[in-house]
Amino acid sequence: ELIMMEKTKEEKGAGLHLDIVLLSGLNMLCSFFGGPWICAATVRAVSHVSALTVMSTTNVPGESPKVVGVRDQRLTATMVSIMIGCSVLLAPILKLVPFAVLFGVFLYMGVSGM
């Protein structure tokens, strides 16, 4: 959202900054107890915001479309968190997947992302 705010001239309230403060506090708490840090998932966030960007449909030929706005919603992040939680519950089944398959999926994702 921070990247798109420059293009759309939108103003966000204090909730945007509260997210960063909350994430920092959780990282500090995890550090004290030796837990893993929580990352902001920048690549996922940027691609999510660009997917929700509404572009103008009426523009002069040869001119790039203008950003009209961004659909702001939290459903995607909630569903991703729920699916990650389900993957923890499905760990016995996921152990049956061979490492070669996992390496192939990660190799495909890496090559297709270039």
mmCIF file of C-alpha atoms in Angstrom, residues 49-106:
data_model
loop_
_atom_site.group_PDB
_atom_site.id
_atom_site.type_symbol
_atom_site.label_atom_id
_atom_site.label_comp_id
_atom_site.label_asym_id
_atom_site.label_seq_id
_atom_site.Cartn_x
_atom_site.Cartn_y
_atom_site.Cartn_z
ATOM 1 C CA VAL A 49 -1.782 -4.388 -4.103
ATOM 2 C CA SER A 50 -0.992 -4.299 -7.809
ATOM 3 C CA ALA A 51 -3.624 -6.999 -8.394
ATOM 4 C CA LEU A 52 -6.234 -4.898 -6.591
ATOM 5 C CA THR A 53 -5.371 -1.695 -8.473
ATOM 6 C CA VAL A 54 -8.213 -0.276 -10.546
ATOM 7 C CA MET A 55 -6.959 1.252 -13.796
ATOM 8 C CA SER A 56 -8.865 3.651 -16.068
ATOM 9 C CA THR A 57 -10.499 2.095 -19.095
ATOM 10 C CA THR A 58 -11.003 5.267 -21.101
ATOM 11 C CA ASN A 59 -7.690 6.617 -22.291
ATOM 12 C CA VAL A 60 -6.264 8.025 -25.486
ATOM 13 C CA PRO A 61 -4.606 5.436 -27.757
ATOM 14 C CA GLY A 62 -0.883 5.313 -27.048
ATOM 15 C CA GLU A 63 -1.294 6.713 -23.538
ATOM 16 C CA SER A 64 -0.823 4.447 -20.535
ATOM 17 C CA PRO A 65 -3.886 3.902 -18.301
ATOM 18 C CA LYS A 66 -4.128 5.961 -15.115
ATOM 19 C CA VAL A 67 -4.631 4.557 -11.627
ATOM 20 C CA VAL A 68 -8.190 5.230 -10.486
ATOM 21 C CA GLY A 69 -7.916 3.629 -7.044
ATOM 22 C CA VAL A 70 -7.133 0.518 -5.052
ATOM 23 C CA ARG A 71 -9.743 -1.888 -3.712
ATOM 24 C CA ASP A 72 -8.834 -2.212 -0.051
ATOM 25 C CA GLN A 73 -9.763 -5.544 1.535
ATOM 26 C CA ARG A 74 -8.369 -7.964 4.120
ATOM 27 C CA LEU A 75 -9.968 -11.195 2.934
ATOM 28 C CA THR A 76 -6.925 -12.450 1.016
ATOM 29 C CA ALA A 77 -4.533 -12.120 3.965
ATOM 30 C CA THR A 78 -7.051 -13.829 6.241
ATOM 31 C CA MET A 79 -7.483 -16.749 3.838
ATOM 32 C CA VAL A 80 -3.705 -17.141 3.438
ATOM 33 C CA SER A 81 -3.331 -17.310 7.225
ATOM 34 C CA ILE A 82 -6.120 -19.885 7.520
ATOM 35 C CA MET A 83 -4.555 -22.026 4.775
ATOM 36 C CA ILE A 84 -1.142 -21.896 6.471
ATOM 37 C CA GLY A 85 -2.816 -23.015 9.695
ATOM 38 C CA CYS A 86 -4.462 -25.893 7.837
ATOM 39 C CA SER A 87 -1.111 -26.931 6.390
ATOM 40 C CA VAL A 88 0.207 -27.361 9.942
ATOM 41 C CA LEU A 89 -2.701 -29.682 10.696
ATOM 42 C CA LEU A 90 -2.043 -31.621 7.475
ATOM 43 C CA ALA A 91 1.672 -32.151 8.273
ATOM 44 C CA PRO A 92 1.406 -35.984 8.395
ATOM 45 C CA ILE A 93 -0.021 -36.035 4.878
ATOM 46 C CA LEU A 94 2.436 -33.422 3.563
ATOM 47 C CA LYS A 95 5.359 -35.576 4.774
ATOM 48 C CA LEU A 96 4.447 -38.079 2.056
ATOM 49 C CA VAL A 97 5.337 -35.592 -0.715
ATOM 50 C CA PRO A 98 8.837 -36.440 -2.076
ATOM 51 C CA PHE A 99 11.574 -33.790 -1.864
ATOM 52 C CA ALA A 100 12.109 -33.991 -5.638
ATOM 53 C CA VAL A 101 8.560 -32.735 -6.178
ATOM 54 C CA LEU A 102 9.096 -29.843 -3.766
ATOM 55 C CA PHE A 103 12.393 -28.897 -5.383
ATOM 56 C CA GLY A 104 10.727 -29.019 -8.806
ATOM 57 C CA VAL A 105 7.935 -26.711 -7.660
ATOM 58 C CA PHE A 106 10.403 -24.227 -6.166
#
